[in-house]
């Protein structure tokens, strides 16, 4: 999966094919024609309500694909969001790495396209996190 350039219509189509979902069920769910479904498959971007409905129909969170893109390709955030406690600052981080992001990064290392050092530098993933992923693989 290419997380840099997302064509959501083709990703939806591949999930439909993966589930072998009948077109009649999709037409009934969306109250639309087969041509309109074909148009949705050809769209590079999609209305969020439609994408939410596709997510429900196919039991897959398509929004995570965009989250993965943000994690890998967004500019670095400012570090001034830390909470000050006494003389020190505490920064709370939540695990934001989805399975798609982990698989993407590990695949880059496995195929030799990037080294672990390059992954750490390019995507700002902590070394310890990356090494834990590699160890579990």
PDB file of C-alpha atoms in Angstrom:
ATOM      1  CA  UNK A   1       0.000   0.000   0.000  1.00  0.00           C
ATOM      2  CA  UNK A   2       1.333   3.389  -0.982  1.00  0.00           C
ATOM      3  CA  UNK A   3       0.804   5.699   1.985  1.00  0.00           C
ATOM      4  CA  UNK A   4       2.358   8.691   0.226  1.00  0.00           C
ATOM      5  CA  UNK A   5      -0.164   8.953  -2.616  1.00  0.00           C
ATOM      6  CA  UNK A   6      -3.578   7.660  -1.571  1.00  0.00           C
ATOM      7  CA  UNK A   7      -6.226   6.752  -4.158  1.00  0.00           C
ATOM      8  CA  UNK A   8      -9.108   5.922  -1.839  1.00  0.00           C
ATOM      9  CA  UNK A   9     -11.477   4.661  -4.561  1.00  0.00           C
ATOM     10  CA  UNK A  10      -9.097   1.913  -5.648  1.00  0.00           C
ATOM     11  CA  UNK A  11      -8.493   0.940  -2.011  1.00  0.00           C
ATOM     12  CA  UNK A  12     -12.252   0.648  -1.445  1.00  0.00           C
ATOM     13  CA  UNK A  13     -12.551  -1.433  -4.620  1.00  0.00           C
ATOM     14  CA  UNK A  14      -9.806  -3.808  -3.462  1.00  0.00           C
ATOM     15  CA  UNK A  15     -11.566  -4.297  -0.098  1.00  0.00           C
ATOM     16  CA  UNK A  16     -14.855  -5.006  -1.909  1.00  0.00           C
ATOM     17  CA  UNK A  17     -13.056  -7.598  -4.047  1.00  0.00           C
ATOM     18  CA  UNK A  18     -11.357  -9.048  -0.977  1.00  0.00           C
ATOM     19  CA  UNK A  19     -14.747  -9.561   0.707  1.00  0.00           C
ATOM     20  CA  UNK A  20     -16.373 -10.771  -2.538  1.00  0.00           C
ATOM     21  CA  UNK A  21     -19.229  -8.401  -1.798  1.00  0.00           C
ATOM     22  CA  UNK A  22     -22.133  -8.540  -4.282  1.00  0.00           C
ATOM     23  CA  UNK A  23     -22.748  -5.282  -6.130  1.00  0.00           C
ATOM     24  CA  UNK A  24     -26.470  -5.584  -5.363  1.00  0.00           C
ATOM     25  CA  UNK A  25     -25.773  -5.343  -1.631  1.00  0.00           C
ATOM     26  CA  UNK A  26     -23.638  -2.230  -2.168  1.00  0.00           C
ATOM     27  CA  UNK A  27     -26.295  -0.649  -4.403  1.00  0.00           C
ATOM     28  CA  UNK A  28     -28.945  -1.279  -1.744  1.00  0.00           C
ATOM     29  CA  UNK A  29     -26.712   0.031   1.074  1.00  0.00           C
ATOM     30  CA  UNK A  30     -25.908   3.278  -0.764  1.00  0.00           C
ATOM     31  CA  UNK A  31     -29.251   3.553  -2.602  1.00  0.00           C
ATOM     32  CA  UNK A  32     -27.423   4.144  -5.874  1.00  0.00           C
ATOM     33  CA  UNK A  33     -26.769   2.597  -9.269  1.00  0.00           C
ATOM     34  CA  UNK A  34     -23.913   0.379 -10.369  1.00  0.00           C
ATOM     35  CA  UNK A  35     -22.509   3.274 -12.421  1.00  0.00           C
ATOM     36  CA  UNK A  36     -22.380   5.505  -9.338  1.00  0.00           C
ATOM     37  CA  UNK A  37     -20.491   2.794  -7.457  1.00  0.00           C
ATOM     38  CA  UNK A  38     -18.031   2.599 -10.362  1.00  0.00           C
ATOM     39  CA  UNK A  39     -17.582   6.367 -10.125  1.00  0.00           C
ATOM     40  CA  UNK A  40     -16.773   6.044  -6.412  1.00  0.00           C
ATOM     41  CA  UNK A  41     -14.088   3.454  -7.247  1.00  0.00           C
ATOM     42  CA  UNK A  42     -12.470   5.907  -9.661  1.00  0.00           C
ATOM     43  CA  UNK A  43     -12.340   8.800  -7.174  1.00  0.00           C
ATOM     44  CA  UNK A  44      -8.954   9.739  -5.742  1.00  0.00           C
ATOM     45  CA  UNK A  45     -10.661  11.407  -2.764  1.00  0.00           C
ATOM     46  CA  UNK A  46     -14.093  10.869  -1.287  1.00  0.00           C
ATOM     47  CA  UNK A  47     -16.637  12.681   0.852  1.00  0.00           C
ATOM     48  CA  UNK A  48     -16.173  11.750   4.510  1.00  0.00           C
ATOM     49  CA  UNK A  49     -19.777  10.565   4.905  1.00  0.00           C
ATOM     50  CA  UNK A  50     -19.379   8.196   1.962  1.00  0.00           C
ATOM     51  CA  UNK A  51     -16.061   6.984   3.302  1.00  0.00           C
ATOM     52  CA  UNK A  52     -17.625   6.436   6.722  1.00  0.00           C
ATOM     53  CA  UNK A  53     -20.393   4.369   5.110  1.00  0.00           C
ATOM     54  CA  UNK A  54     -17.820   2.317   3.181  1.00  0.00           C
ATOM     55  CA  UNK A  55     -15.956   1.764   6.457  1.00  0.00           C
ATOM     56  CA  UNK A  56     -19.125   0.454   8.081  1.00  0.00           C
ATOM     57  CA  UNK A  57     -20.117  -1.728   5.135  1.00  0.00           C
ATOM     58  CA  UNK A  58     -16.688  -3.329   4.781  1.00  0.00           C
ATOM     59  CA  UNK A  59     -15.793  -3.338   8.507  1.00  0.00           C
ATOM     60  CA  UNK A  60     -12.537  -1.530   7.759  1.00  0.00           C
ATOM     61  CA  UNK A  61     -11.335   1.865   9.002  1.00  0.00           C
ATOM     62  CA  UNK A  62     -10.331   3.702   5.812  1.00  0.00           C
ATOM     63  CA  UNK A  63      -9.519   6.807   7.851  1.00  0.00           C
ATOM     64  CA  UNK A  64      -6.509   4.992   9.365  1.00  0.00           C
ATOM     65  CA  UNK A  65      -4.868   5.126   5.961  1.00  0.00           C
ATOM     66  CA  UNK A  66      -4.874   8.920   6.179  1.00  0.00           C
ATOM     67  CA  UNK A  67      -3.670   8.770   9.787  1.00  0.00           C
ATOM     68  CA  UNK A  68      -0.751   6.641   8.634  1.00  0.00           C
ATOM     69  CA  UNK A  69       0.047   9.231   5.976  1.00  0.00           C
ATOM     70  CA  UNK A  70       0.048  11.996   8.585  1.00  0.00           C
ATOM     71  CA  UNK A  71       2.354  10.042  10.880  1.00  0.00           C
ATOM     72  CA  UNK A  72       4.869   9.390   8.117  1.00  0.00           C
ATOM     73  CA  UNK A  73       4.719  12.554   6.032  1.00  0.00           C
ATOM     74  CA  UNK A  74       3.588  15.464   8.208  1.00  0.00           C
ATOM     75  CA  UNK A  75       6.144  18.055   9.291  1.00  0.00           C
ATOM     76  CA  UNK A  76       7.578  17.788  12.818  1.00  0.00           C
ATOM     77  CA  UNK A  77       5.362  19.228  15.521  1.00  0.00           C
ATOM     78  CA  UNK A  78       6.469  21.808  18.011  1.00  0.00           C
ATOM     79  CA  UNK A  79       7.564  20.407  21.352  1.00  0.00           C
ATOM     80  CA  UNK A  80       6.018  23.169  23.468  1.00  0.00           C
ATOM     81  CA  UNK A  81       2.943  21.081  24.305  1.00  0.00           C
ATOM     82  CA  UNK A  82       4.620  19.660  27.385  1.00  0.00           C
ATOM     83  CA  UNK A  83       3.070  19.987  30.819  1.00  0.00           C
ATOM     84  CA  UNK A  84       5.241  21.796  33.347  1.00  0.00           C
ATOM     85  CA  UNK A  85       5.479  20.077  36.716  1.00  0.00           C
ATOM     86  CA  UNK A  86       7.757  21.857  39.145  1.00  0.00           C
ATOM     87  CA  UNK A  87      11.057  22.505  37.371  1.00  0.00           C
ATOM     88  CA  UNK A  88      10.639  19.847  34.696  1.00  0.00           C
ATOM     89  CA  UNK A  89       8.437  19.373  31.664  1.00  0.00           C
ATOM     90  CA  UNK A  90       6.571  16.144  31.022  1.00  0.00           C
ATOM     91  CA  UNK A  91       5.488  15.285  27.530  1.00  0.00           C
ATOM     92  CA  UNK A  92       2.695  12.744  27.113  1.00  0.00           C
ATOM     93  CA  UNK A  93       2.809  10.671  23.934  1.00  0.00           C
ATOM     94  CA  UNK A  94       0.165   8.303  22.752  1.00  0.00           C
ATOM     95  CA  UNK A  95       1.017   5.360  20.523  1.00  0.00           C
ATOM     96  CA  UNK A  96      -0.051   6.553  17.091  1.00  0.00           C
ATOM     97  CA  UNK A  97       1.518   3.862  14.971  1.00  0.00           C
ATOM     98  CA  UNK A  98      -1.054   1.707  13.214  1.00  0.00           C
ATOM     99  CA  UNK A  99      -0.345  -1.772  11.876  1.00  0.00           C
ATOM    100  CA  UNK A 100      -0.304  -0.304   8.372  1.00  0.00           C
ATOM    101  CA  UNK A 101       2.435   2.154   9.357  1.00  0.00           C
ATOM    102  CA  UNK A 102       4.451  -0.566  11.106  1.00  0.00           C
ATOM    103  CA  UNK A 103       4.173  -2.879   8.103  1.00  0.00           C
ATOM    104  CA  UNK A 104       5.085  -0.059   5.710  1.00  0.00           C
ATOM    105  CA  UNK A 105       8.233   0.843   7.651  1.00  0.00           C
ATOM    106  CA  UNK A 106       9.297  -2.758   8.261  1.00  0.00           C
ATOM    107  CA  UNK A 107       8.789  -3.556   4.582  1.00  0.00           C
ATOM    108  CA  UNK A 108      11.094  -0.665   3.614  1.00  0.00           C
ATOM    109  CA  UNK A 109      13.804  -2.127   5.873  1.00  0.00           C
ATOM    110  CA  UNK A 110      13.194  -5.731   4.786  1.00  0.00           C
ATOM    111  CA  UNK A 111      13.445  -4.904   1.067  1.00  0.00           C
ATOM    112  CA  UNK A 112      16.594  -2.861   1.640  1.00  0.00           C
ATOM    113  CA  UNK A 113      15.085   0.413   0.426  1.00  0.00           C
ATOM    114  CA  UNK A 114      15.937   2.065   3.762  1.00  0.00           C
ATOM    115  CA  UNK A 115      18.175   1.249   6.700  1.00  0.00           C
ATOM    116  CA  UNK A 116      16.888   1.455  10.257  1.00  0.00           C
ATOM    117  CA  UNK A 117      18.890   4.667  10.747  1.00  0.00           C
ATOM    118  CA  UNK A 118      17.287   6.226   7.678  1.00  0.00           C
ATOM    119  CA  UNK A 119      13.822   5.255   8.945  1.00  0.00           C
ATOM    120  CA  UNK A 120      14.534   6.883  12.311  1.00  0.00           C
ATOM    121  CA  UNK A 121      15.776  10.064  10.626  1.00  0.00           C
ATOM    122  CA  UNK A 122      13.092  10.306   7.922  1.00  0.00           C
ATOM    123  CA  UNK A 123       9.978   9.335   9.894  1.00  0.00           C
ATOM    124  CA  UNK A 124      11.084  10.404  13.398  1.00  0.00           C
ATOM    125  CA  UNK A 125      10.284   7.004  14.903  1.00  0.00           C
ATOM    126  CA  UNK A 126      12.228   6.392  18.120  1.00  0.00           C
ATOM    127  CA  UNK A 127      15.003   3.799  17.770  1.00  0.00           C
ATOM    128  CA  UNK A 128      13.674   1.710  20.645  1.00  0.00           C
ATOM    129  CA  UNK A 129      10.212   1.571  19.080  1.00  0.00           C
ATOM    130  CA  UNK A 130      11.611   0.526  15.711  1.00  0.00           C
ATOM    131  CA  UNK A 131      13.821  -2.166  17.252  1.00  0.00           C
ATOM    132  CA  UNK A 132      10.855  -3.564  19.208  1.00  0.00           C
ATOM    133  CA  UNK A 133       8.894  -3.848  15.960  1.00  0.00           C
ATOM    134  CA  UNK A 134      11.814  -5.578  14.261  1.00  0.00           C
ATOM    135  CA  UNK A 135      12.249  -7.985  17.175  1.00  0.00           C
ATOM    136  CA  UNK A 136       8.542  -8.976  17.146  1.00  0.00           C
ATOM    137  CA  UNK A 137       8.584  -9.606  13.413  1.00  0.00           C
TER     138      UNK A 137
END
